[in-house]
Coordinates of C-alpha atoms in Angstrom, one line a residue:
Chain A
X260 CA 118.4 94.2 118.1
X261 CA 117.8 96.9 115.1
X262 CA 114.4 98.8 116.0
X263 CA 112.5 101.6 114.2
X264 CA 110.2 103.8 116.1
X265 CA 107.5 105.8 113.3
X266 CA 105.3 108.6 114.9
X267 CA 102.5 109.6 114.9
X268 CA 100.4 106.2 114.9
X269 CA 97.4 108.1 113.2
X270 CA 97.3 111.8 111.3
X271 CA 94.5 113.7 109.9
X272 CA 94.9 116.8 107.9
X273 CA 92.9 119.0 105.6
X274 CA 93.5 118.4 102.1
X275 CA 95.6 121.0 100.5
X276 CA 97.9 121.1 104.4
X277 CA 101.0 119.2 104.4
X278 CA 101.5 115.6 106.7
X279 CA 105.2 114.5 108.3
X280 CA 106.1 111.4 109.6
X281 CA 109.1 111.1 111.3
X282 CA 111.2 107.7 112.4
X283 CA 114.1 106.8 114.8
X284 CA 116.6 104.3 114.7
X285 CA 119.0 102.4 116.6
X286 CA 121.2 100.5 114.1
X287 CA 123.8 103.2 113.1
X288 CA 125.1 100.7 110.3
X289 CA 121.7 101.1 108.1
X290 CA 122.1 103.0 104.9
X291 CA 119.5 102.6 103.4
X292 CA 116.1 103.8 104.5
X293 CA 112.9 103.4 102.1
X294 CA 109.7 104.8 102.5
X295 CA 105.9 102.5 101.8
X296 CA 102.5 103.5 101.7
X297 CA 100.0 100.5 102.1
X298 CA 96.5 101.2 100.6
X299 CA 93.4 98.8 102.1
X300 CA 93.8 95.3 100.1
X301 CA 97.3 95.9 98.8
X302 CA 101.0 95.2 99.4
X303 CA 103.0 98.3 100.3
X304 CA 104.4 100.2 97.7
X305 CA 107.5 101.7 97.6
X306 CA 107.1 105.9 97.7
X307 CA 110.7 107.5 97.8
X308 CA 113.9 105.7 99.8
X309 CA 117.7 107.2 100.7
X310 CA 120.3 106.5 100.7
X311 CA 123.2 107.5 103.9
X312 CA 125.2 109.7 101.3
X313 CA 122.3 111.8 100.6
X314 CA 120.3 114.3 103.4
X315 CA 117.3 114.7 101.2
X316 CA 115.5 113.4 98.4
X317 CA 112.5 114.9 96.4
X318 CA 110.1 113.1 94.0
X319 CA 107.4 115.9 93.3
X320 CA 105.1 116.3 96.0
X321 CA 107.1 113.9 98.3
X322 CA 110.4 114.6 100.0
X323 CA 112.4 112.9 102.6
X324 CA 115.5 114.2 104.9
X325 CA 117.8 111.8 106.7
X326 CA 120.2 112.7 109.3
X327 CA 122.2 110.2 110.5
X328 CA 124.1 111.9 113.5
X329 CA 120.9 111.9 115.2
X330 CA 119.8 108.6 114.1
X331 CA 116.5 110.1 112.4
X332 CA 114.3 110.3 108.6
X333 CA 111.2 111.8 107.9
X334 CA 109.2 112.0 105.1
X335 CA 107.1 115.0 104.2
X336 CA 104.3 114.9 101.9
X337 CA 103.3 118.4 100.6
X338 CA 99.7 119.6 99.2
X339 CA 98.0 116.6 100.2
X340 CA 95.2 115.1 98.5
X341 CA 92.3 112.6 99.6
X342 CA 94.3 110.0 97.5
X343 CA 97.0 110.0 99.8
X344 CA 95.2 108.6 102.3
X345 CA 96.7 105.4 103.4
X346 CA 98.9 103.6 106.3
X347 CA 103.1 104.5 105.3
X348 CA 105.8 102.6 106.6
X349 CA 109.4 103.9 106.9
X350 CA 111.9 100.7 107.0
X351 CA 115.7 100.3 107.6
X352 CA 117.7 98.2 105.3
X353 CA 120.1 95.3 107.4
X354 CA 122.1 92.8 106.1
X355 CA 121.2 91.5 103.1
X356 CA 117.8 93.0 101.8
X357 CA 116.1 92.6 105.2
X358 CA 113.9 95.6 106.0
X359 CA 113.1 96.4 109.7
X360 CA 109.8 98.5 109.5
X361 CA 108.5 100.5 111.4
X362 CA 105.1 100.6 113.3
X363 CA 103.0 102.9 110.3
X364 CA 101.2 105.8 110.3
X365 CA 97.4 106.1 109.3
X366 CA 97.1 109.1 107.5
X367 CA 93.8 110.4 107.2
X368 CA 93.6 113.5 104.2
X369 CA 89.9 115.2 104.4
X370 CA 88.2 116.8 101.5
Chain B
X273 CA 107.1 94.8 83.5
X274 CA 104.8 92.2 85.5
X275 CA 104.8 93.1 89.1
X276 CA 104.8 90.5 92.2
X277 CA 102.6 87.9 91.9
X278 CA 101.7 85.5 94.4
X279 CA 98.9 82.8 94.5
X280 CA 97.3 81.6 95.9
X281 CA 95.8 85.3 97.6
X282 CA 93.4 83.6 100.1
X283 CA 93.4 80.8 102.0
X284 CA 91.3 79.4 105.0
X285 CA 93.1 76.5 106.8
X286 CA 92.7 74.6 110.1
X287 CA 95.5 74.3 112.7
X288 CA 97.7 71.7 112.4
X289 CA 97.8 71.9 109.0
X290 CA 100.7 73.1 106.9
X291 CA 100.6 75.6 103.8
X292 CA 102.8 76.5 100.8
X293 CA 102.6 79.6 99.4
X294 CA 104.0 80.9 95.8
X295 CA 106.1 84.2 95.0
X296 CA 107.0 84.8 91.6
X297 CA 109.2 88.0 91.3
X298 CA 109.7 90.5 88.6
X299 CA 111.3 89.2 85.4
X300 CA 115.1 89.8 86.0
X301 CA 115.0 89.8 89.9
X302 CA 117.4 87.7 92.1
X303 CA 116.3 87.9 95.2
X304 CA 112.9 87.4 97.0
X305 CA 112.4 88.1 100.5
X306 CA 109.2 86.9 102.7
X307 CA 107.6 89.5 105.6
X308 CA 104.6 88.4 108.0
X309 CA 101.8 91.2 108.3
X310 CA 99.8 91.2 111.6
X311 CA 97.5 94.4 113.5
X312 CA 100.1 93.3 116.8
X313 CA 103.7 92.3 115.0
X314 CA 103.2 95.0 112.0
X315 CA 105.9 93.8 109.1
X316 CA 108.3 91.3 110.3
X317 CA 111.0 89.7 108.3
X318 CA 110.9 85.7 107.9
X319 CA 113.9 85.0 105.5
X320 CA 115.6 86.4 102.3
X321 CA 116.4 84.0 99.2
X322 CA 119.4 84.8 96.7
X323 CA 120.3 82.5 93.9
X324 CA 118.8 80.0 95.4
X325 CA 120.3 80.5 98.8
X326 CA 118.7 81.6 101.9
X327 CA 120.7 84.5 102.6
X328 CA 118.8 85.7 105.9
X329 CA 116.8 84.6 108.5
X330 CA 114.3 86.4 110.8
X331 CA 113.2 85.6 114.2
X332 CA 110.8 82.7 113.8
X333 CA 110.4 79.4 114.8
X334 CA 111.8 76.1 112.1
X335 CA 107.9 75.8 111.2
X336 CA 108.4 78.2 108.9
X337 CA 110.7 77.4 106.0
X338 CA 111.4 78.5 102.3
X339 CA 113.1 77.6 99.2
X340 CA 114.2 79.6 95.9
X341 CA 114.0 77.5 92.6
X342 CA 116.6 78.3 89.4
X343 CA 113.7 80.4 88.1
X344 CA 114.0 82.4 91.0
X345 CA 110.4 82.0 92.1
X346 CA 110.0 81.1 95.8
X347 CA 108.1 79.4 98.1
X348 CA 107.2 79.0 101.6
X349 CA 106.1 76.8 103.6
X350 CA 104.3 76.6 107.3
X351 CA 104.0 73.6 109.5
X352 CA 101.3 72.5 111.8
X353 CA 99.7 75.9 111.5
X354 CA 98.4 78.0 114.8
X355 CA 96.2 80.3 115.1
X356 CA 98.6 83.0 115.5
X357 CA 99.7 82.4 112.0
X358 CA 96.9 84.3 110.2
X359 CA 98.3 87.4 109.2
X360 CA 99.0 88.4 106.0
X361 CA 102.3 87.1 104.4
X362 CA 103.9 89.3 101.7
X363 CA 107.1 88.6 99.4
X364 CA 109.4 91.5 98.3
X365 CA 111.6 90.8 95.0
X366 CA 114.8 92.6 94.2
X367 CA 117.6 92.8 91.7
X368 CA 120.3 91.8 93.9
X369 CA 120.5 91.4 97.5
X370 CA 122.6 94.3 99.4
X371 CA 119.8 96.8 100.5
X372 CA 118.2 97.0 97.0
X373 CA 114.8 98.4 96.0
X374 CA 112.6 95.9 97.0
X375 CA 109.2 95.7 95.3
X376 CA 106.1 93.9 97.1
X377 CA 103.2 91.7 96.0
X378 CA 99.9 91.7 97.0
X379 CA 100.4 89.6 99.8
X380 CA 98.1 86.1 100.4
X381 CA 95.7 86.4 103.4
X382 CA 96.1 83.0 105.7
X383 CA 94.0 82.1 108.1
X384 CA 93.7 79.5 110.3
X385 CA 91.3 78.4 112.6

């Protein structure tokens, strides 16, 4: 069936560095592929998505590449701040509005 | 806009049991999809609701059922809870249902003992 593999589990950077997170897919059908960040005690919140007919996508500090050859998004998070720290899930859209997610990634910004 | 809401947000049952559980989407959305949060399963989807047809169906067993009313506010509902049911069960709504934006609620934390 569809799976999504997200690395790393965990990440820790110095505030002010930048954090990637990259996922791989198996279901070369997807085309859509949004992005969540989960704080403690919340639903996730949608961050960025894309869309197959785009390679990359920018909302300010956040960007996220897509290539679909190799079955494979990431999303990059530049200038981090303490604020970011949370657990993000990347997710592949199936039929319908079903989401496969991905595993998440703790990411850990220090002050 | 009102976000997601879903009530009730915790709720302490005993297995055996069954629970209903309440997902009221942003004003204007069609579709409302349900996903179980657990530390082993991470996000897995249960089913998708559309107009008041289920539209999708994850990988779970006929204990877990849903229903979409005219309103477009949805429900679920577990049977003869186990243990392995706590988790936290979040609803998604959506303008339509082909890969859309989905938006999430806060969830509502079951668990059962």
């Amino acid at each position: 069936g569809e799976n999504v593999e997200q690395h790393p589990s965990t990440l820790s950077v110095q505030e002010g560095d930048s954090a990637v997170i990259k996922c791989t897919y198996s279901d070369s059908a997807s085309n859509y592929f949004p992005w969540y960040k989960q704080e403690l005690g919340k639903g996730p919140q949608l961050i960025i998505d894309i869309r197959s007919n785009v390679g990359e996508k920018k909302d300010q500090r956040i960007a996220v590449t897509l290539n679909k050859t190799a079955k494979h998004f990431s999303l990059h998070i530049t200038e981090t701040q303490p604020e970011d720290s949370a657990v993000y899930f990347c997710a592949m859209g199936n039929a319908g509005n079903m989401l496969t997610f991905g595993g998440g990634t703790r990411l850990m910004v220090k002050p | 806009k009102a976000g997601v809401t879903q009530t009730p947000r915790y709720l302490i049952k005993t297995r055996g049991q069954q629970v209903t559980l309440s997902c009221s989407p942003i004003s204007g959305h069609r579709s409302v999809s349900w996903y179980q949060q657990t530390p082993g399963q991470g996000l897995q989807f249960l089913f998708e609701y559309f107009s008041e047809t289920q539209r999708n169906k994850g990988n779970f067993p006929g204990r877990f059922s849903g229903r979409q009313f005219s309103n477009s506010r949805s429900e679920m509902n577990v049977s003869t809870l186990e243990l392995g049911d706590s988790a936290l069960y979040l609803c998604a709504s959506s303008l339509f249902s082909e890969q859309e934006t989905q938006y999430f609620g806060p969830g509502t934390r079951l668990l059962v003992l």
